């Protein structure tokens, strides 16, 4: 038996296969043969489709996308973390606990 090279499927193909599985007209084995994928792969694609179906109507995820991001706060946090890292690396170097190589 020869090994098949790894294939990547587009999102449109995954959606098409998952929707066919949700319809239930054919069994997973028939769909696997029709689309030339493994039955476990069809189930893997079908589950996120079913889990995210409620989000299509916009009721659950409305608040998550509306949160504004303030770049000034992010830059301040980066600066704070940089100072902390520099301080700790200096302290650990003096104590002999940090090697010279990074």
N, CA, C and O atoms as CSV, one atom per row, in Angstrom:
chain,resi,resn,atom,element,x,y,z
A,1,UNK,N,N,0.842,-1.178,0.000
A,1,UNK,CA,C,0.000,0.000,0.000
A,1,UNK,C,C,0.891,1.245,0.000
A,1,UNK,O,O,1.791,1.367,0.831
A,2,UNK,N,N,0.646,2.142,-0.906
A,2,UNK,CA,C,1.450,3.356,-0.977
A,2,UNK,C,C,0.867,4.421,-0.072
A,2,UNK,O,O,-0.343,4.495,0.144
A,3,UNK,N,N,1.760,5.243,0.451
A,3,UNK,CA,C,1.301,6.331,1.314
A,3,UNK,C,C,0.823,7.487,0.471
A,3,UNK,O,O,1.417,7.810,-0.558
A,4,UNK,N,N,-0.242,8.102,0.907
A,4,UNK,CA,C,-0.778,9.275,0.236
A,4,UNK,C,C,-0.154,10.508,0.877
A,4,UNK,O,O,-0.015,10.575,2.098
A,5,UNK,N,N,0.219,11.474,0.061
A,5,UNK,CA,C,0.785,12.695,0.619
A,5,UNK,C,C,-0.304,13.481,1.348
A,5,UNK,O,O,-1.491,13.361,1.042
A,6,UNK,N,N,0.123,14.277,2.308
A,6,UNK,CA,C,-0.822,15.045,3.118
A,6,UNK,C,C,-1.523,16.070,2.242
A,6,UNK,O,O,-0.890,16.793,1.473
A,7,UNK,N,N,-2.838,16.118,2.374
A,7,UNK,CA,C,-3.627,17.056,1.584
A,7,UNK,C,C,-4.179,18.149,2.473
A,7,UNK,O,O,-4.458,17.926,3.651
A,8,UNK,N,N,-4.334,19.324,1.907
A,8,UNK,CA,C,-4.995,20.407,2.626
A,8,UNK,C,C,-6.277,20.738,1.879
A,8,UNK,O,O,-6.289,20.854,0.654
A,9,UNK,N,N,-7.337,20.884,2.626
A,9,UNK,CA,C,-8.644,21.150,2.036
A,9,UNK,C,C,-9.040,22.595,2.318
A,9,UNK,O,O,-8.740,23.140,3.380
A,10,UNK,N,N,-9.706,23.191,1.367
A,10,UNK,CA,C,-10.149,24.576,1.538
A,10,UNK,C,C,-11.325,24.616,2.510
A,10,UNK,O,O,-11.979,23.607,2.773
A,11,UNK,N,N,-11.568,25.807,3.030
A,11,UNK,CA,C,-12.684,25.986,3.954
A,11,UNK,C,C,-14.016,25.715,3.251
A,11,UNK,O,O,-14.950,25.197,3.865
A,12,UNK,N,N,-14.102,26.061,1.981
A,12,UNK,CA,C,-15.333,25.828,1.225
A,12,UNK,C,C,-15.607,24.330,1.086
A,12,UNK,O,O,-16.752,23.891,1.195
A,13,UNK,N,N,-14.550,23.547,0.846
A,13,UNK,CA,C,-14.712,22.101,0.727
A,13,UNK,C,C,-15.155,21.494,2.058
A,13,UNK,O,O,-16.047,20.647,2.098
A,14,UNK,N,N,-14.516,21.942,3.155
A,14,UNK,CA,C,-14.874,21.438,4.479
A,14,UNK,C,C,-16.329,21.756,4.806
A,14,UNK,O,O,-17.045,20.918,5.355
A,15,UNK,N,N,-16.759,22.963,4.469
A,15,UNK,CA,C,-18.144,23.365,4.735
A,15,UNK,C,C,-19.107,22.519,3.919
A,15,UNK,O,O,-20.158,22.111,4.413
A,16,UNK,N,N,-18.748,22.259,2.676
A,16,UNK,CA,C,-19.606,21.459,1.793
A,16,UNK,C,C,-19.775,20.044,2.353
A,16,UNK,O,O,-20.886,19.515,2.389
A,17,UNK,N,N,-18.674,19.440,2.786
A,17,UNK,CA,C,-18.720,18.088,3.330
A,17,UNK,C,C,-19.483,18.071,4.654
A,17,UNK,O,O,-20.292,17.174,4.890
A,18,UNK,N,N,-19.234,19.052,5.517
A,18,UNK,CA,C,-19.908,19.107,6.817
A,18,UNK,C,C,-21.408,19.315,6.648
A,18,UNK,O,O,-22.203,18.706,7.363
A,19,UNK,N,N,-21.797,20.164,5.718
A,19,UNK,CA,C,-23.225,20.382,5.470
A,19,UNK,C,C,-23.888,19.121,4.934
A,19,UNK,O,O,-25.025,18.810,5.290
A,20,UNK,N,N,-23.175,18.396,4.077
A,20,UNK,CA,C,-23.720,17.137,3.572
A,20,UNK,C,C,-23.902,16.137,4.705
A,20,UNK,O,O,-24.860,15.364,4.708
A,21,UNK,N,N,-22.987,16.153,5.666
A,21,UNK,CA,C,-23.102,15.245,6.810
A,21,UNK,C,C,-24.257,15.648,7.718
A,21,UNK,O,O,-24.940,14.788,8.274
A,22,UNK,N,N,-24.478,16.956,7.872
A,22,UNK,CA,C,-25.569,17.434,8.721
A,22,UNK,C,C,-26.917,17.100,8.104
A,22,UNK,O,O,-27.868,16.792,8.823
A,23,UNK,N,N,-27.011,17.156,6.783
A,23,UNK,CA,C,-28.266,16.827,6.108
A,23,UNK,C,C,-28.736,15.429,6.476
A,23,UNK,O,O,-29.920,15.211,6.731
A,24,UNK,N,N,-27.810,14.487,6.503
A,24,UNK,CA,C,-28.165,13.126,6.893
A,24,UNK,C,C,-28.743,12.291,5.775
A,24,UNK,O,O,-29.274,11.212,6.042
A,25,UNK,N,N,-28.666,12.740,4.527
A,25,UNK,CA,C,-29.183,11.958,3.411
A,25,UNK,C,C,-28.358,10.692,3.183
A,25,UNK,O,O,-28.891,9.650,2.801
A,26,UNK,N,N,-27.051,10.799,3.423
A,26,UNK,CA,C,-26.152,9.671,3.224
A,26,UNK,C,C,-25.425,9.377,4.528
A,26,UNK,O,O,-25.322,10.235,5.405
A,27,UNK,N,N,-24.925,8.161,4.640
A,27,UNK,CA,C,-24.156,7.792,5.825
A,27,UNK,C,C,-22.763,8.404,5.735
A,27,UNK,O,O,-22.336,8.862,4.675
A,28,UNK,N,N,-22.067,8.402,6.864
A,28,UNK,CA,C,-20.703,8.928,6.868
A,28,UNK,C,C,-19.794,8.133,5.940
A,28,UNK,O,O,-18.914,8.700,5.292
A,29,UNK,N,N,-20.002,6.836,5.875
A,29,UNK,CA,C,-19.187,5.996,5.001
A,29,UNK,C,C,-19.410,6.361,3.531
A,29,UNK,O,O,-18.458,6.420,2.752
A,30,UNK,N,N,-20.654,6.603,3.158
A,30,UNK,CA,C,-20.954,6.992,1.771
A,30,UNK,C,C,-20.350,8.364,1.455
A,30,UNK,O,O,-19.804,8.572,0.371
A,31,UNK,N,N,-20.451,9.295,2.408
A,31,UNK,CA,C,-19.862,10.620,2.194
A,31,UNK,C,C,-18.344,10.538,2.111
A,31,UNK,O,O,-17.723,11.234,1.308
A,32,UNK,N,N,-17.751,9.691,2.936
A,32,UNK,CA,C,-16.296,9.533,2.915
A,32,UNK,C,C,-15.832,9.008,1.561
A,32,UNK,O,O,-14.812,9.446,1.031
A,33,UNK,N,N,-16.578,8.082,1.018
A,33,UNK,CA,C,-16.222,7.540,-0.290
A,33,UNK,C,C,-16.461,8.581,-1.385
A,33,UNK,O,O,-15.655,8.701,-2.307
A,34,UNK,N,N,-17.542,9.321,-1.293
A,34,UNK,CA,C,-17.875,10.319,-2.306
A,34,UNK,C,C,-16.836,11.444,-2.342
A,34,UNK,O,O,-16.404,11.857,-3.419
A,35,UNK,N,N,-16.437,11.934,-1.173
A,35,UNK,CA,C,-15.515,13.073,-1.110
A,35,UNK,C,C,-14.064,12.656,-0.930
A,35,UNK,O,O,-13.181,13.512,-0.896
A,36,UNK,N,N,-13.797,11.353,-0.812
A,36,UNK,CA,C,-12.454,10.805,-0.672
A,36,UNK,C,C,-11.734,11.365,0.562
A,36,UNK,O,O,-10.590,11.812,0.482
A,37,UNK,N,N,-12.430,11.328,1.698
A,37,UNK,CA,C,-11.850,11.694,2.989
A,37,UNK,C,C,-12.248,10.624,4.005
A,37,UNK,O,O,-13.133,9.810,3.742
A,38,UNK,N,N,-11.600,10.627,5.150
A,38,UNK,CA,C,-11.888,9.640,6.185
A,38,UNK,C,C,-13.141,10.054,6.961
A,38,UNK,O,O,-13.441,11.241,7.090
A,39,UNK,N,N,-13.854,9.071,7.467
A,39,UNK,CA,C,-15.090,9.359,8.206
A,39,UNK,C,C,-14.818,10.194,9.462
A,39,UNK,O,O,-15.619,11.058,9.818
A,40,UNK,N,N,-13.693,9.936,10.127
A,40,UNK,CA,C,-13.346,10.739,11.308
A,40,UNK,C,C,-13.131,12.207,10.939
A,40,UNK,O,O,-13.450,13.100,11.724
A,41,UNK,N,N,-12.595,12.452,9.757
A,41,UNK,CA,C,-12.367,13.823,9.313
A,41,UNK,C,C,-13.698,14.541,9.088
A,41,UNK,O,O,-13.828,15.728,9.386
A,42,UNK,N,N,-14.666,13.827,8.570
A,42,UNK,CA,C,-15.992,14.423,8.362
A,42,UNK,C,C,-16.600,14.803,9.704
A,42,UNK,O,O,-17.178,15.881,9.842
A,43,UNK,N,N,-16.473,13.928,10.690
A,43,UNK,CA,C,-17.000,14.222,12.019
A,43,UNK,C,C,-16.274,15.420,12.633
A,43,UNK,O,O,-16.892,16.258,13.288
A,44,UNK,N,N,-14.974,15.493,12.420
A,44,UNK,CA,C,-14.183,16.613,12.940
A,44,UNK,C,C,-14.635,17.932,12.328
A,44,UNK,O,O,-14.633,18.955,13.013
A,45,UNK,N,N,-15.014,17.934,11.086
A,45,UNK,CA,C,-15.482,19.153,10.422
A,45,UNK,C,C,-16.932,19.461,10.779
A,45,UNK,O,O,-17.331,20.625,10.804
A,46,UNK,N,N,-17.717,18.429,11.055
A,46,UNK,CA,C,-19.141,18.627,11.343
A,46,UNK,C,C,-19.363,19.230,12.728
A,46,UNK,O,O,-20.244,20.073,12.896
A,47,UNK,N,N,-18.584,18.814,13.715
A,47,UNK,CA,C,-18.782,19.287,15.082
A,47,UNK,C,C,-18.638,20.799,15.244
A,47,UNK,O,O,-19.499,21.401,15.885
A,48,UNK,N,N,-17.607,21.451,14.706
A,48,UNK,CA,C,-17.536,22.915,14.836
A,48,UNK,C,C,-18.672,23.619,14.096
A,48,UNK,O,O,-19.108,24.698,14.496
A,49,UNK,N,N,-19.141,23.007,13.025
A,49,UNK,CA,C,-20.267,23.588,12.297
A,49,UNK,C,C,-21.508,23.603,13.178
A,49,UNK,O,O,-22.225,24.602,13.230
A,50,UNK,N,N,-21.758,22.506,13.862
A,50,UNK,CA,C,-22.919,22.434,14.748
A,50,UNK,C,C,-22.742,23.327,15.975
A,50,UNK,O,O,-23.699,23.961,16.422
A,51,UNK,N,N,-21.526,23.382,16.521
A,51,UNK,CA,C,-21.271,24.208,17.706
A,51,UNK,C,C,-21.383,25.695,17.393
A,51,UNK,O,O,-21.848,26.471,18.228
A,52,UNK,N,N,-20.962,26.098,16.200
A,52,UNK,CA,C,-20.970,27.508,15.852
A,52,UNK,C,C,-22.205,27.963,15.109
A,52,UNK,O,O,-22.274,29.115,14.680
A,53,UNK,N,N,-23.171,27.098,14.947
A,53,UNK,CA,C,-24.366,27.452,14.179
A,53,UNK,C,C,-25.152,28.585,14.826
A,53,UNK,O,O,-25.729,29.408,14.116
A,54,UNK,N,N,-25.191,28.648,16.142
A,54,UNK,CA,C,-25.928,29.713,16.826
A,54,UNK,C,C,-25.281,31.076,16.586
A,54,UNK,O,O,-25.970,32.096,16.584
A,55,UNK,N,N,-23.983,31.099,16.389
A,55,UNK,CA,C,-23.273,32.348,16.153
A,55,UNK,C,C,-23.591,32.985,14.809
A,55,UNK,O,O,-23.326,34.169,14.601
A,56,UNK,N,N,-24.152,32.210,13.906
A,56,UNK,CA,C,-24.505,32.747,12.593
A,56,UNK,C,C,-25.568,33.831,12.725
A,56,UNK,O,O,-25.603,34.779,11.941
A,57,UNK,N,N,-26.417,33.686,13.708
A,57,UNK,CA,C,-27.507,34.631,13.882
A,57,UNK,C,C,-27.114,35.808,14.760
A,57,UNK,O,O,-27.930,36.702,14.982
A,58,UNK,N,N,-25.883,35.833,15.266
A,58,UNK,CA,C,-25.333,36.998,15.928
A,58,UNK,C,C,-25.797,37.269,17.336
A,58,UNK,O,O,-25.585,38.377,17.827
A,59,UNK,N,N,-26.411,36.333,18.012
A,59,UNK,CA,C,-26.898,36.590,19.362
A,59,UNK,C,C,-25.817,36.337,20.408
A,59,UNK,O,O,-25.749,37.074,21.392
A,60,UNK,N,N,-24.976,35.329,20.234
A,60,UNK,CA,C,-24.009,34.949,21.261
A,60,UNK,C,C,-22.722,35.758,21.196
A,60,UNK,O,O,-22.159,36.080,22.242
A,61,UNK,N,N,-22.244,36.091,20.029
A,61,UNK,CA,C,-20.933,36.715,19.882
A,61,UNK,C,C,-21.006,38.217,19.652
A,61,UNK,O,O,-20.024,38.794,19.184
A,62,UNK,N,N,-22.104,38.871,19.953
A,62,UNK,CA,C,-22.243,40.296,19.682
A,62,UNK,C,C,-21.314,41.127,20.548
A,62,UNK,O,O,-20.769,42.116,20.060
A,63,UNK,N,N,-21.109,40.776,21.801
A,63,UNK,CA,C,-20.288,41.570,22.699
A,63,UNK,C,C,-18.799,41.363,22.516
A,63,UNK,O,O,-18.016,42.259,22.834
A,64,UNK,N,N,-18.383,40.211,22.013
A,64,UNK,CA,C,-16.965,39.904,21.900
A,64,UNK,C,C,-16.273,40.756,20.843
A,64,UNK,O,O,-15.126,41.153,21.049
A,65,UNK,N,N,-16.907,41.043,19.747
A,65,UNK,CA,C,-16.266,41.764,18.661
A,65,UNK,C,C,-16.311,43.272,18.859
A,65,UNK,O,O,-15.593,43.995,18.169
A,66,UNK,N,N,-17.133,43.771,19.782
A,66,UNK,CA,C,-17.305,45.200,19.949
A,66,UNK,C,C,-16.317,45.829,20.924
A,66,UNK,O,O,-16.292,47.053,21.054
A,67,UNK,N,N,-15.511,45.043,21.606
A,67,UNK,CA,C,-14.585,45.580,22.597
A,67,UNK,C,C,-13.464,46.346,21.895
A,67,UNK,O,O,-12.701,45.752,21.133
A,68,UNK,N,N,-13.350,47.679,22.142
A,68,UNK,CA,C,-12.292,48.450,21.478
A,68,UNK,C,C,-10.934,48.176,22.129
A,68,UNK,O,O,-10.846,47.918,23.329
A,69,UNK,N,N,-9.896,48.237,21.325
A,69,UNK,CA,C,-8.542,48.020,21.797
A,69,UNK,C,C,-7.822,49.359,21.795
A,69,UNK,O,O,-7.775,50.044,20.774
A,70,UNK,N,N,-7.259,49.732,22.948
A,70,UNK,CA,C,-6.544,50.992,23.070
A,70,UNK,C,C,-5.053,50.729,22.889
A,70,UNK,O,O,-4.440,50.083,23.739
A,71,UNK,N,N,-4.454,51.217,21.796
A,71,UNK,CA,C,-3.029,50.964,21.547
A,71,UNK,C,C,-2.130,51.556,22.631
A,71,UNK,O,O,-1.074,50.994,22.923
A,72,UNK,N,N,-2.528,52.676,23.229
A,72,UNK,CA,C,-1.689,53.283,24.262
A,72,UNK,C,C,-1.557,52.362,25.472
A,72,UNK,O,O,-0.477,52.237,26.049
A,73,UNK,N,N,-2.657,51.720,25.853
A,73,UNK,CA,C,-2.602,50.795,26.978
A,73,UNK,C,C,-1.715,49.594,26.655
A,73,UNK,O,O,-0.965,49.117,27.506
A,74,UNK,N,N,-1.809,49.118,25.429
A,74,UNK,CA,C,-0.988,47.978,25.033
A,74,UNK,C,C,0.494,48.339,25.027
A,74,UNK,O,O,1.325,47.553,25.480
A,75,UNK,N,N,0.830,49.520,24.518
A,75,UNK,CA,C,2.223,49.962,24.500
A,75,UNK,C,C,2.746,50.156,25.924
A,75,UNK,O,O,3.898,49.830,26.208
A,76,UNK,N,N,1.919,50.677,26.810
A,76,UNK,CA,C,2.318,50.843,28.204
A,76,UNK,C,C,2.600,49.489,28.847
A,76,UNK,O,O,3.571,49.341,29.590
A,77,UNK,N,N,1.762,48.512,28.566
A,77,UNK,CA,C,1.953,47.173,29.122
A,77,UNK,C,C,3.231,46.545,28.577
A,77,UNK,O,O,3.958,45.886,29.321
A,78,UNK,N,N,3.514,46.738,27.296
A,78,UNK,CA,C,4.743,46.211,26.693
A,78,UNK,C,C,5.957,46.834,27.372
A,78,UNK,O,O,6.917,46.136,27.697
A,79,UNK,N,N,5.917,48.143,27.584
A,79,UNK,CA,C,7.022,48.812,28.250
A,79,UNK,C,C,7.224,48.310,29.666
A,79,UNK,O,O,8.358,48.101,30.098
A,80,UNK,N,N,6.147,48.119,30.383
A,80,UNK,CA,C,6.217,47.610,31.760
A,80,UNK,C,C,6.835,46.219,31.793
A,80,UNK,O,O,7.686,45.933,32.635
A,81,UNK,N,N,6.413,45.365,30.890
A,81,UNK,CA,C,6.946,44.005,30.850
A,81,UNK,C,C,8.415,43.991,30.426
A,81,UNK,O,O,9.197,43.176,30.916
A,82,UNK,N,N,8.785,44.881,29.527
A,82,UNK,CA,C,10.183,44.976,29.105
A,82,UNK,C,C,11.064,45.378,30.282
A,82,UNK,O,O,12.123,44.788,30.492
A,83,UNK,N,N,10.635,46.376,31.052
A,83,UNK,CA,C,11.397,46.794,32.227
A,83,UNK,C,C,11.532,45.662,33.235
A,83,UNK,O,O,12.605,45.451,33.800
A,84,UNK,N,N,10.457,44.945,33.457
A,84,UNK,CA,C,10.492,43.830,34.399
A,84,UNK,C,C,11.456,42.747,33.927
A,84,UNK,O,O,12.227,42.212,34.723
A,85,UNK,N,N,11.417,42.425,32.641
A,85,UNK,CA,C,12.320,41.411,32.094
A,85,UNK,C,C,13.772,41.851,32.214
A,85,UNK,O,O,14.630,41.054,32.594
A,86,UNK,N,N,14.058,43.111,31.893
A,86,UNK,CA,C,15.420,43.616,31.991
A,86,UNK,C,C,15.920,43.566,33.436
A,86,UNK,O,O,17.055,43.164,33.695
A,87,UNK,N,N,15.063,43.978,34.374
A,87,UNK,CA,C,15.441,43.959,35.787
A,87,UNK,C,C,15.734,42.540,36.254
A,87,UNK,O,O,16.747,42.284,36.905
A,88,UNK,N,N,14.838,41.627,35.913
A,88,UNK,CA,C,15.016,40.249,36.365
A,88,UNK,C,C,16.222,39.580,35.715
A,88,UNK,O,O,16.928,38.817,36.375
A,89,UNK,N,N,16.468,39.848,34.447
A,89,UNK,CA,C,17.635,39.236,33.805
A,89,UNK,C,C,18.922,39.788,34.413
A,89,UNK,O,O,19.893,39.050,34.578
A,90,UNK,N,N,18.937,41.084,34.750
A,90,UNK,CA,C,20.109,41.651,35.408
A,90,UNK,C,C,20.321,41.060,36.784
A,90,UNK,O,O,21.449,40.725,37.146
A,91,UNK,N,N,19.264,40.925,37.554
A,91,UNK,CA,C,19.370,40.368,38.903
A,91,UNK,C,C,19.808,38.914,38.859
A,91,UNK,O,O,20.627,38.491,39.676
A,92,UNK,N,N,19.281,38.151,37.928
A,92,UNK,CA,C,19.659,36.743,37.825
A,92,UNK,C,C,21.090,36.591,37.320
A,92,UNK,O,O,21.782,35.648,37.703
A,93,UNK,N,N,21.538,37.502,36.471
A,93,UNK,CA,C,22.921,37.454,35.983
A,93,UNK,C,C,23.887,37.702,37.134
A,93,UNK,O,O,24.895,37.008,37.267
A,94,UNK,N,N,23.578,38.694,37.965
A,94,UNK,CA,C,24.445,39.010,39.100
A,94,UNK,C,C,24.473,37.862,40.096
A,94,UNK,O,O,25.497,37.618,40.734
A,95,UNK,N,N,23.361,37.159,40.234
A,95,UNK,CA,C,23.296,36.046,41.173
A,95,UNK,C,C,23.929,34.781,40.599
A,95,UNK,O,O,24.123,33.798,41.314
A,96,UNK,N,N,24.251,34.808,39.302
A,96,UNK,CA,C,24.869,33.645,38.677
A,96,UNK,C,C,23.878,32.572,38.281
A,96,UNK,O,O,24.275,31.442,37.994
A,97,UNK,N,N,22.604,32.899,38.261
A,97,UNK,CA,C,21.587,31.915,37.926
A,97,UNK,C,C,21.174,31.948,36.459
A,97,UNK,O,O,20.463,31.064,35.982
A,98,UNK,N,N,21.629,32.982,35.749
A,98,UNK,CA,C,21.270,33.124,34.336
A,98,UNK,C,C,22.527,33.001,33.506
A,98,UNK,O,O,23.494,33.725,33.746
A,99,UNK,N,N,22.540,32.105,32.537
A,99,UNK,CA,C,23.725,31.944,31.701
A,99,UNK,C,C,23.871,33.126,30.772
A,99,UNK,O,O,22.905,33.853,30.537
A,100,UNK,N,N,25.065,33.331,30.239
A,100,UNK,CA,C,25.337,34.459,29.365
A,100,UNK,C,C,24.639,34.307,28.026
A,100,UNK,O,O,24.265,35.294,27.392
A,101,UNK,N,N,24.466,33.047,27.594
A,101,UNK,CA,C,23.813,32.793,26.316
A,101,UNK,C,C,22.307,32.793,26.500
A,101,UNK,O,O,21.800,32.307,27.511
A,102,UNK,N,N,21.591,33.337,25.528
A,102,UNK,CA,C,20.124,33.308,25.581
A,102,UNK,C,C,19.592,32.441,24.500
A,102,UNK,O,O,18.377,32.285,24.376
